[in-house]
Short mmCIF file of C-alpha atoms and ligand atoms in Angstrom, two decimals:
data_model
loop_
_atom_site.label_atom_id
_atom_site.label_comp_id
_atom_site.label_asym_id
_atom_site.label_seq_id
_atom_site.Cartn_x
_atom_site.Cartn_y
_atom_site.Cartn_z
CA MET A 1 -11.92 -27.23 -7.10
CA ALA A 2 -14.95 -25.62 -5.59
CA PHE A 3 -14.80 -22.09 -4.31
CA LEU A 4 -17.53 -21.41 -1.91
CA ASN A 5 -16.84 -18.08 -0.35
CA PRO A 6 -15.39 -15.48 -2.68
CA THR A 7 -13.89 -13.42 0.12
CA HIS A 8 -10.41 -12.67 1.35
CA ASN A 9 -10.85 -13.81 4.93
CA HIS A 10 -8.40 -16.15 6.58
CA PHE A 11 -11.07 -17.65 8.82
CA ASP A 12 -14.30 -19.50 8.24
CA ARG A 13 -17.01 -16.94 9.02
CA ARG A 14 -19.90 -18.83 7.59
CA GLY A 15 -19.66 -22.12 9.44
CA PHE A 16 -18.50 -24.02 6.38
CA LEU A 17 -15.76 -25.87 8.17
CA LYS A 18 -18.08 -27.04 10.90
CA LYS A 19 -20.05 -28.95 8.37
CA SER A 20 -17.16 -30.46 6.58
CA SER A 21 -14.25 -32.75 7.52
CA LEU A 22 -10.69 -32.50 6.41
CA ALA A 23 -11.49 -35.25 3.95
CA THR A 24 -14.12 -33.01 2.42
CA LEU A 25 -11.62 -30.12 2.25
CA ALA A 26 -9.13 -32.41 0.51
CA THR A 27 -11.81 -33.37 -2.02
CA LEU A 28 -12.65 -29.75 -2.69
CA ILE A 29 -9.03 -28.86 -3.13
CA GLY A 30 -8.38 -31.95 -5.17
CA THR A 31 -5.44 -33.18 -3.15
CA ASP A 32 -4.30 -33.66 0.41
CA ILE A 33 -3.39 -30.60 2.49
CA VAL A 34 0.07 -31.64 3.49
CA PHE A 35 0.28 -29.92 6.81
CA ALA A 36 -3.40 -30.26 7.64
CA ASN A 37 -2.55 -31.06 11.27
CA ARG A 38 -1.08 -27.56 11.55
CA LEU A 39 -4.18 -25.73 10.30
CA PRO A 40 -5.24 -23.11 12.84
CA LYS A 41 -8.77 -23.62 14.18
CA HIS A 42 -11.40 -22.35 11.75
CA TYR A 43 -8.71 -21.46 9.26
CA LEU A 44 -10.06 -21.27 5.71
CA PRO A 45 -7.50 -22.62 3.19
CA LEU A 46 -6.87 -20.13 0.37
CA ALA A 47 -8.11 -22.57 -2.26
CA ILE A 48 -11.53 -22.65 -0.62
CA ASP A 49 -11.60 -18.94 -0.16
CA VAL A 50 -10.45 -17.54 -3.51
CA ASP A 51 -9.85 -19.51 -6.64
CA PRO A 52 -6.08 -19.26 -7.23
CA MET A 53 -6.66 -20.09 -10.94
CA ALA A 54 -9.24 -17.34 -11.34
CA THR A 55 -6.56 -14.65 -11.38
CA LYS A 56 -4.36 -16.60 -13.80
CA ASN A 57 -3.26 -14.42 -16.71
CA LYS A 58 -5.41 -11.56 -15.50
CA GLY A 59 -4.11 -8.04 -15.55
CA LEU A 60 -4.78 -5.24 -13.09
CA VAL A 61 -8.12 -5.46 -11.35
CA VAL A 62 -10.60 -2.56 -11.38
CA LEU A 63 -12.16 -2.10 -7.92
CA ASN A 64 -14.14 0.96 -8.89
CA ASP A 65 -14.41 2.91 -12.17
CA LYS A 66 -15.78 6.17 -10.82
CA PRO A 67 -13.50 7.21 -9.33
CA TRP A 68 -10.92 4.99 -10.89
CA ASN A 69 -9.39 2.49 -8.45
CA VAL A 70 -7.23 -0.26 -9.82
CA GLU A 71 -5.10 -2.83 -7.99
CA THR A 72 -2.19 -5.02 -9.06
CA PRO A 73 -2.31 -8.74 -8.49
CA ALA A 74 0.67 -9.79 -6.37
CA HIS A 75 2.40 -11.69 -9.14
CA LEU A 76 2.45 -8.63 -11.40
CA LEU A 77 4.47 -6.78 -8.72
CA ASP A 78 7.50 -9.01 -9.41
CA ASP A 79 9.66 -6.25 -11.00
CA PRO A 80 12.24 -4.74 -8.70
CA ILE A 81 10.85 -1.31 -9.59
CA THR A 82 7.14 -1.10 -10.36
CA PRO A 83 6.66 -0.03 -13.97
CA ALA A 84 3.99 2.58 -14.73
CA ASP A 85 1.56 0.08 -16.21
CA LYS A 86 1.68 -2.00 -13.03
CA LEU A 87 1.29 0.68 -10.39
CA PHE A 88 -2.03 0.66 -8.62
CA ILE A 89 -4.32 3.62 -9.18
CA ARG A 90 -6.30 5.33 -6.42
CA ASN A 91 -8.30 8.42 -7.33
CA ASN A 92 -10.74 10.11 -5.02
CA GLY A 93 -12.17 12.30 -7.70
CA LEU A 94 -11.84 12.82 -11.46
CA ILE A 95 -8.52 13.19 -13.28
CA PRO A 96 -8.00 16.77 -14.32
CA GLU A 97 -8.74 17.31 -17.97
CA LYS A 98 -6.14 19.85 -18.97
CA ILE A 99 -2.57 19.55 -17.90
CA ASP A 100 -0.03 21.95 -19.42
CA PRO A 101 3.47 21.43 -18.02
CA ALA A 102 4.63 24.61 -19.72
CA THR A 103 2.31 26.80 -17.67
CA TRP A 104 2.09 24.66 -14.53
CA THR A 105 2.88 26.44 -11.28
CA LEU A 106 3.35 25.48 -7.68
CA THR A 107 2.36 27.91 -4.97
CA ILE A 108 3.69 27.68 -1.42
CA ASN A 109 1.42 29.52 0.95
CA GLY A 110 -0.29 29.12 4.34
CA GLU A 111 -0.10 30.85 7.77
CA SER A 112 3.45 29.74 8.42
CA VAL A 113 5.32 30.98 5.32
CA LYS A 114 7.02 34.38 5.61
CA GLN A 115 5.61 35.25 2.21
CA ALA A 116 3.69 33.16 -0.28
CA ARG A 117 5.52 32.34 -3.45
CA THR A 118 4.77 30.78 -6.80
CA TYR A 119 7.23 28.77 -8.94
CA LYS A 120 6.92 27.66 -12.49
CA LEU A 121 7.58 23.96 -12.97
CA ASP A 122 10.56 24.91 -15.09
CA ASP A 123 11.92 27.10 -12.26
CA LEU A 124 11.72 24.21 -9.87
CA LYS A 125 13.70 22.04 -12.29
CA LYS A 126 16.33 24.76 -12.89
CA ARG A 127 16.75 26.31 -9.47
CA PHE A 128 16.96 23.28 -7.18
CA LYS A 129 19.04 20.16 -7.15
CA PRO A 130 17.18 17.05 -8.39
CA TYR A 131 17.19 13.81 -6.49
CA THR A 132 16.01 10.32 -7.42
CA TYR A 133 14.66 7.83 -4.84
CA GLN A 134 12.78 4.53 -4.92
CA LEU A 135 9.75 5.13 -2.69
CA VAL A 136 7.05 2.79 -1.60
CA LEU A 137 3.53 4.06 -2.01
CA GLU A 138 0.88 1.97 -0.30
CA CYS A 139 -2.77 2.91 0.05
CA ALA A 140 -3.70 2.86 3.70
CA GLY A 141 -6.75 0.74 2.69
CA ASN A 142 -4.55 -1.93 1.09
CA GLY A 143 -5.64 -5.32 2.53
CA ARG A 144 -9.03 -3.97 3.58
CA SER A 145 -10.88 -7.01 2.09
CA GLY A 146 -9.20 -9.19 4.78
CA TYR A 147 -11.08 -7.57 7.64
CA PHE A 148 -14.07 -9.10 9.31
CA PRO A 149 -16.50 -7.62 10.03
CA LYS A 150 -16.27 -6.03 6.62
CA THR A 151 -15.49 -2.29 6.53
CA ALA A 152 -16.71 0.19 3.94
CA GLY A 153 -14.44 1.39 1.13
CA ASN A 154 -12.58 -0.11 -1.73
CA GLN A 155 -12.02 -3.79 -1.07
CA TRP A 156 -8.28 -3.90 -1.80
CA THR A 157 -6.67 -7.31 -1.55
CA ASP A 158 -2.81 -7.10 -1.64
CA GLY A 159 -2.18 -4.91 -4.69
CA GLY A 160 -2.60 -1.33 -3.43
CA VAL A 161 1.13 -0.91 -3.26
CA GLY A 162 4.13 -0.31 -5.49
CA CYS A 163 7.71 1.02 -5.49
CA ALA A 164 8.59 3.30 -8.33
CA GLU A 165 11.61 5.52 -8.81
CA TRP A 166 10.71 9.17 -8.36
CA THR A 167 12.74 12.22 -9.46
CA GLY A 168 12.18 15.74 -8.31
CA VAL A 169 13.42 18.35 -5.86
CA ARG A 170 13.36 18.11 -2.12
CA LEU A 171 10.33 19.79 -0.54
CA LYS A 172 12.66 20.99 2.19
CA ASP A 173 14.88 22.87 -0.27
CA VAL A 174 11.89 24.70 -1.71
CA LEU A 175 10.46 25.46 1.73
CA ALA A 176 13.82 26.86 2.81
CA ASP A 177 13.85 29.14 -0.29
CA VAL A 178 10.33 30.45 0.58
CA GLY A 179 11.19 30.93 4.26
CA LEU A 180 9.15 29.46 7.10
CA LYS A 181 7.90 30.99 10.33
CA ASP A 182 8.76 29.24 13.63
CA ASP A 183 5.19 28.13 14.20
CA ALA A 184 5.05 25.75 11.18
CA VAL A 185 3.44 22.42 12.22
CA TYR A 186 2.14 20.75 9.10
CA ILE A 187 1.97 20.92 5.34
CA GLY A 188 -1.17 20.36 3.26
CA TYR A 189 -1.34 19.71 -0.51
CA TYR A 190 -3.89 20.83 -3.08
CA GLY A 191 -4.34 19.08 -6.42
CA LYS A 192 -6.16 19.92 -9.64
CA ASP A 193 -8.50 16.94 -9.74
CA LEU A 194 -12.27 17.45 -9.81
CA HIS A 195 -14.85 16.39 -7.29
CA ILE A 196 -17.03 13.53 -8.51
CA SER A 197 -20.04 15.90 -8.40
CA LEU A 198 -18.16 18.23 -10.81
CA ASP A 199 -18.77 21.05 -8.25
CA PRO A 200 -15.61 23.09 -8.50
CA LYS A 201 -16.09 24.40 -4.93
CA LYS A 202 -15.87 20.93 -3.47
CA GLU A 203 -12.43 19.70 -2.41
CA VAL A 204 -11.51 16.13 -3.48
CA ILE A 205 -8.64 15.37 -1.07
CA SER A 206 -6.20 17.65 0.59
CA ARG A 207 -3.99 15.82 3.03
CA GLY A 208 -0.58 16.47 4.50
CA VAL A 209 2.16 15.50 6.91
CA PRO A 210 3.86 17.05 9.99
CA MET A 211 6.95 19.16 9.37
CA ARG A 212 9.33 16.41 10.50
CA LYS A 213 8.16 14.23 7.62
CA ALA A 214 7.80 17.07 5.16
CA LEU A 215 11.45 18.07 5.79
CA GLU A 216 12.95 14.59 5.31
CA ASP A 217 15.44 14.24 2.41
CA GLU A 218 13.26 11.79 0.60
CA THR A 219 10.08 13.88 0.55
CA LEU A 220 9.96 15.03 -3.11
CA LEU A 221 8.15 17.36 -5.42
CA ALA A 222 8.44 14.97 -8.32
CA TRP A 223 7.95 15.41 -12.04
CA ALA A 224 9.33 12.08 -13.21
CA MET A 225 8.59 8.41 -12.44
CA ASN A 226 10.95 5.69 -13.58
CA GLY A 227 12.90 8.27 -15.65
CA GLN A 228 9.88 9.49 -17.64
CA ASP A 229 7.27 12.19 -17.20
CA ILE A 230 4.78 11.06 -14.56
CA PRO A 231 1.79 9.45 -16.32
CA LEU A 232 -1.36 11.62 -16.07
CA VAL A 233 -3.18 9.14 -13.85
CA HIS A 234 -0.33 9.15 -11.37
CA GLY A 235 -0.31 12.92 -10.93
CA ALA A 236 1.35 14.68 -13.95
CA PRO A 237 3.01 17.02 -14.16
CA LEU A 238 3.95 17.41 -10.53
CA ARG A 239 3.20 15.35 -7.44
CA LEU A 240 4.24 15.21 -3.87
CA VAL A 241 5.84 11.88 -2.93
CA VAL A 242 6.00 10.90 0.71
CA GLY A 243 7.46 7.44 0.98
CA GLY A 244 6.39 4.98 3.73
CA TRP A 245 3.32 6.91 4.86
CA PRO A 246 -0.24 6.32 3.61
CA ALA A 247 -0.04 7.08 -0.12
CA SER A 248 -2.94 9.46 0.36
CA THR A 249 -0.34 11.94 1.64
CA SER A 250 1.33 11.89 -1.81
CA GLY A 251 -0.76 14.54 -3.55
CA LYS A 252 -1.17 14.22 -7.31
CA TRP A 253 -1.61 17.07 -9.84
CA LEU A 254 -0.10 19.30 -7.25
CA HIS A 255 -0.55 23.02 -7.54
CA THR A 256 -0.34 24.29 -3.96
CA ILE A 257 1.27 23.43 -0.67
CA ALA A 258 0.13 25.25 2.41
CA VAL A 259 2.45 25.43 5.41
CA ARG A 260 0.12 25.34 8.35
CA ASN A 261 0.42 26.53 11.96
CA LYS A 262 -1.84 23.67 13.01
CA VAL A 263 -2.65 20.14 11.86
CA HIS A 264 -3.86 20.48 8.29
CA ASP A 265 -7.61 20.35 8.02
CA GLY A 266 -8.21 19.77 4.30
CA ALA A 267 -10.58 17.15 2.87
CA LYS A 268 -9.97 13.69 4.32
CA MET A 269 -7.79 15.02 7.19
CA THR A 270 -10.81 15.39 9.39
CA GLY A 271 -13.44 12.90 10.54
CA LYS A 272 -12.21 9.29 10.57
CA SER A 273 -10.51 9.28 7.17
CA TYR A 274 -7.03 7.78 7.37
CA LYS A 275 -7.34 7.40 11.12
CA VAL A 276 -7.30 4.38 13.47
CA PRO A 277 -8.52 4.12 17.08
CA ILE A 278 -5.88 5.24 19.55
CA ASN A 279 -6.65 2.13 21.65
CA PRO A 280 -7.42 -1.26 20.16
CA VAL A 281 -11.13 -1.91 19.73
CA GLU A 282 -13.07 -5.13 19.55
CA PRO A 283 -13.91 -5.99 15.89
CA GLY A 284 -17.13 -4.19 14.98
CA VAL A 285 -16.81 -1.39 17.58
CA ASP A 286 -16.59 2.15 16.20
CA PRO A 287 -15.55 4.64 18.89
CA PRO A 288 -16.19 8.45 18.69
CA GLU A 289 -14.02 10.63 16.51
CA ASP A 290 -11.88 12.00 19.37
CA GLN A 291 -10.59 8.56 20.03
CA PHE A 292 -8.89 8.25 16.66
CA ARG A 293 -5.38 9.21 15.62
CA ILE A 294 -3.92 9.98 12.16
CA ILE A 295 -2.02 7.14 10.56
CA GLU A 296 1.60 8.09 10.09
CA SER A 297 4.29 5.53 9.12
CA MET A 298 2.77 2.39 7.59
CA PRO A 299 3.33 -1.01 9.26
CA VAL A 300 5.83 -3.72 8.17
CA LYS A 301 4.61 -5.87 5.31
CA SER A 302 5.74 -8.28 2.58
CA ILE A 303 4.45 -9.78 -0.60
CA ILE A 304 5.16 -12.92 -2.51
CA THR A 305 5.45 -11.97 -6.16
CA PHE A 306 6.71 -15.29 -7.52
CA PRO A 307 5.30 -17.83 -8.13
CA GLN A 308 1.74 -16.79 -8.81
CA THR A 309 -0.79 -18.31 -6.44
CA GLY A 310 -2.14 -21.51 -7.93
CA ALA A 311 1.29 -22.68 -9.18
CA MET A 312 1.57 -26.37 -10.02
CA LEU A 313 4.94 -27.98 -9.29
CA THR A 314 6.17 -31.33 -10.51
CA LYS A 315 7.18 -33.86 -7.86
CA GLY A 316 10.57 -33.04 -6.36
CA GLN A 317 10.81 -29.65 -7.99
CA ALA A 318 12.44 -26.99 -5.79
CA LEU A 319 10.15 -24.04 -5.13
CA ILE A 320 11.84 -20.76 -5.74
CA LEU A 321 10.07 -17.90 -3.99
CA ARG A 322 10.64 -14.12 -4.23
CA GLY A 323 9.01 -10.89 -3.33
CA HIS A 324 9.43 -7.56 -1.59
CA ALA A 325 9.17 -6.27 1.96
CA TRP A 326 8.81 -2.72 3.40
CA ALA A 327 8.18 -1.14 6.75
CA GLY A 328 7.04 2.47 6.56
CA ASP A 329 9.80 4.73 7.96
CA ARG A 330 11.75 1.66 9.16
CA SER A 331 13.72 -0.90 7.23
CA VAL A 332 13.04 -4.64 7.17
CA ARG A 333 15.59 -6.80 8.98
CA GLU A 334 14.20 -10.29 8.24
CA VAL A 335 11.77 -12.14 5.92
CA ALA A 336 10.85 -15.69 6.66
CA VAL A 337 8.52 -18.16 4.90
CA SER A 338 6.39 -21.01 6.16
CA VAL A 339 4.86 -23.94 4.25
CA ASP A 340 3.15 -25.42 7.33
CA PHE A 341 0.67 -22.74 8.45
CA GLY A 342 3.24 -20.96 10.56
CA ALA A 343 4.50 -23.92 12.58
CA THR A 344 8.06 -23.51 11.27
CA TRP A 345 9.80 -20.70 9.41
CA GLN A 346 12.70 -20.57 7.00
CA LYS A 347 14.68 -17.36 6.70
CA ALA A 348 14.90 -15.81 3.23
CA GLU A 349 17.75 -13.95 1.68
CA LEU A 350 16.99 -10.26 2.05
CA LYS A 351 18.63 -7.33 0.24
CA PRO A 352 19.16 -3.92 1.79
CA PRO A 353 16.99 -1.16 0.38
CA LYS A 354 18.40 0.88 -2.56
CA ASN A 355 17.72 3.98 -0.39
CA ARG A 356 15.75 4.73 2.68
CA LEU A 357 11.93 4.10 2.21
CA ALA A 358 12.53 1.76 -0.81
CA TRP A 359 11.15 -1.73 -0.68
CA GLN A 360 13.61 -4.63 -0.20
CA HIS A 361 13.80 -7.74 -2.30
CA TRP A 362 13.80 -11.24 -0.82
CA THR A 363 14.22 -14.67 -2.23
CA THR A 364 14.51 -18.21 -0.98
CA GLU A 365 14.32 -21.83 -2.21
CA ILE A 366 12.14 -24.40 -0.53
CA LYS A 367 11.91 -28.21 -0.77
CA LEU A 368 8.46 -29.45 -0.25
CA PRO A 369 8.37 -32.79 1.45
CA GLN A 370 5.69 -34.60 -0.60
CA SER A 371 2.89 -34.22 -3.16
CA GLY A 372 -0.14 -32.27 -2.20
CA TYR A 373 -1.62 -28.86 -1.42
CA TYR A 374 0.44 -26.16 0.42
CA GLU A 375 0.13 -22.64 1.41
CA ILE A 376 3.12 -20.44 1.50
CA TRP A 377 3.15 -17.60 4.00
CA ALA A 378 5.74 -14.79 4.08
CA ARG A 379 6.43 -12.75 7.15
CA ALA A 380 8.63 -9.66 7.54
CA THR A 381 10.13 -8.22 10.69
CA ASP A 382 11.12 -4.53 10.81
CA SER A 383 14.27 -2.91 12.29
CA ALA A 384 12.48 -2.41 15.62
CA GLY A 385 11.66 -6.12 15.89
CA VAL A 386 7.99 -5.73 14.99
CA ALA A 387 6.71 -8.61 12.78
CA GLN A 388 3.69 -8.98 10.59
CA PRO A 389 0.73 -10.67 12.24
CA MET A 390 0.23 -14.14 10.66
CA VAL A 391 -3.40 -14.02 9.97
CA MET A 392 -5.24 -11.14 11.66
CA PRO A 393 -4.02 -7.57 12.54
CA GLN A 394 -5.92 -5.18 14.72
CA TRP A 395 -9.44 -4.64 13.29
CA ASN A 396 -10.31 -0.96 12.86
CA PRO A 397 -13.56 0.66 11.70
CA GLU A 398 -12.18 2.12 8.39
CA GLY A 399 -10.26 -1.05 7.50
CA TYR A 400 -6.78 0.42 7.32
CA CYS A 401 -3.26 -1.02 7.71
CA ASN A 402 -4.03 -4.66 7.16
CA ASN A 403 -0.49 -6.04 7.14
CA ALA A 404 -1.33 -9.74 7.70
CA CYS A 405 1.09 -12.19 6.09
CA HIS A 406 0.55 -12.62 2.42
CA ARG A 407 -0.21 -16.23 1.34
CA ILE A 408 -0.26 -18.15 -1.83
CA ALA A 409 -1.45 -21.65 -2.66
CA VAL A 410 0.71 -24.17 -4.54
CA LYS A 411 0.23 -27.78 -5.47
CA MET A 412 2.89 -30.38 -6.01
CA GLY A 413 1.85 -33.24 -8.28
N1 MTE B 501 -4.88 14.99 -5.91
C1 MTE B 501 -5.00 13.80 -5.53
N2 MTE B 501 -3.91 13.17 -4.93
C2 MTE B 501 -4.05 11.92 -4.49
C3 MTE B 501 -5.29 11.21 -4.55
C4 MTE B 501 -6.38 11.81 -5.16
O1 MTE B 501 -7.50 11.30 -5.29
N3 MTE B 501 -6.22 13.17 -5.62
N4 MTE B 501 -5.35 9.91 -4.03
C5 MTE B 501 -4.42 9.58 -2.95
C6 MTE B 501 -4.45 8.26 -2.52
S1 MTE B 501 -5.69 7.82 -1.41
C7 MTE B 501 -3.49 7.31 -2.93
S2 MTE B 501 -3.45 5.75 -2.28
C8 MTE B 501 -2.48 7.72 -3.89
C9 MTE B 501 -2.46 6.79 -5.09
O2 MTE B 501 -1.41 7.10 -5.98
P1 MTE B 501 -1.43 6.38 -7.44
O3 MTE B 501 -2.76 6.43 -8.06
O4 MTE B 501 -0.38 7.12 -8.23
O5 MTE B 501 -0.97 4.96 -7.16
O6 MTE B 501 -2.58 9.03 -4.32
C10 MTE B 501 -2.99 9.98 -3.36
N5 MTE B 501 -2.97 11.29 -3.93
MO1 MO B 502 -5.19 5.67 -0.65
#
């Protein structure tokens, strides 16, 4: 196979297809594209775009090493609950050097608390009831590499997402214990990581959520992940976990939460960070700051975790597919798969979530009609009837929220 354009685009941006016929494509792919007559115009088959074999047996992929940004190839997300060694890593600064759970404290302050208060980590554990939830964390930039024109930032493909099981106390219980004023609007977190410049006065990231999200049952001050202490890279010894919203709201190495009487204005809350245009823009158009809104609930999405892209099937072999689907604050009501570039869809079996804001597992079995090259697409629909776009969501200048259908390539011999 020849792999000409190492990008993640669904469409031919470089005029390659103009110069080649379907026969050439088949030669490059090494076999016939079975539903070639269904190919959308200018559609770039996955096998031409990215070498499905190149990721074979590879582990997590480092997108950036300073700060540390690591994504998980889709097939490594096959576990129902994402284990610690398979959860993507997104750091905006440097991991704090000294973490001592025995002396760790959490301060709740801000304009809208009656009186600021500091808790030892042990007090939190002793004084409040613990809860455990499976919560999806997805970086808002997940899928960014699929946008054209290209947008700045880490070029995540599909692996900036995971669903671990988090244990901690409800933020709402702690806030009730502190006592809030009536004018509380937003919370903002502060973590102990260091700015890349090592300047201690510079804030790395300090984001937050409106009170209605902060006060949800599932919003946790968590000290455990998958039944163990949170690994250092994921925010030990205490992190905020806000399921279904951009994972940038889930503050790691948490030491302070401010209850604000206005929209929190910490680092990466202002400017265009984690914001999209209020009104759709033409690809490439970057409107002024006042025409952006903060991303809240993440859009519906699904992933194929089995088989791995590039799978070779023997003739007549049934293709068993499985994966997960999630939809921000909503649940997923249907997952369907297509083997003919979206012309027809087959409904998958879909399990309900373990709890609100957990991802849902889906599976289905497909019979491929003949030998050749196929692409498998998965598409989820949320509880409000909103489905994933098949190949191209709304472009936005920062490259957020790309929830296009995930696709894998398979060949049947
Ligand atoms: N203190 C702190 N919290 C943080 C970040 C950070 O850089 N510092 N990154 C945020 C972003 S952008 C994401 S996507 C998630 C990633 O969480 P993970 O590395 O545990 O997967 O953490 C969020 N919380
Ligand atoms: Mo992120």
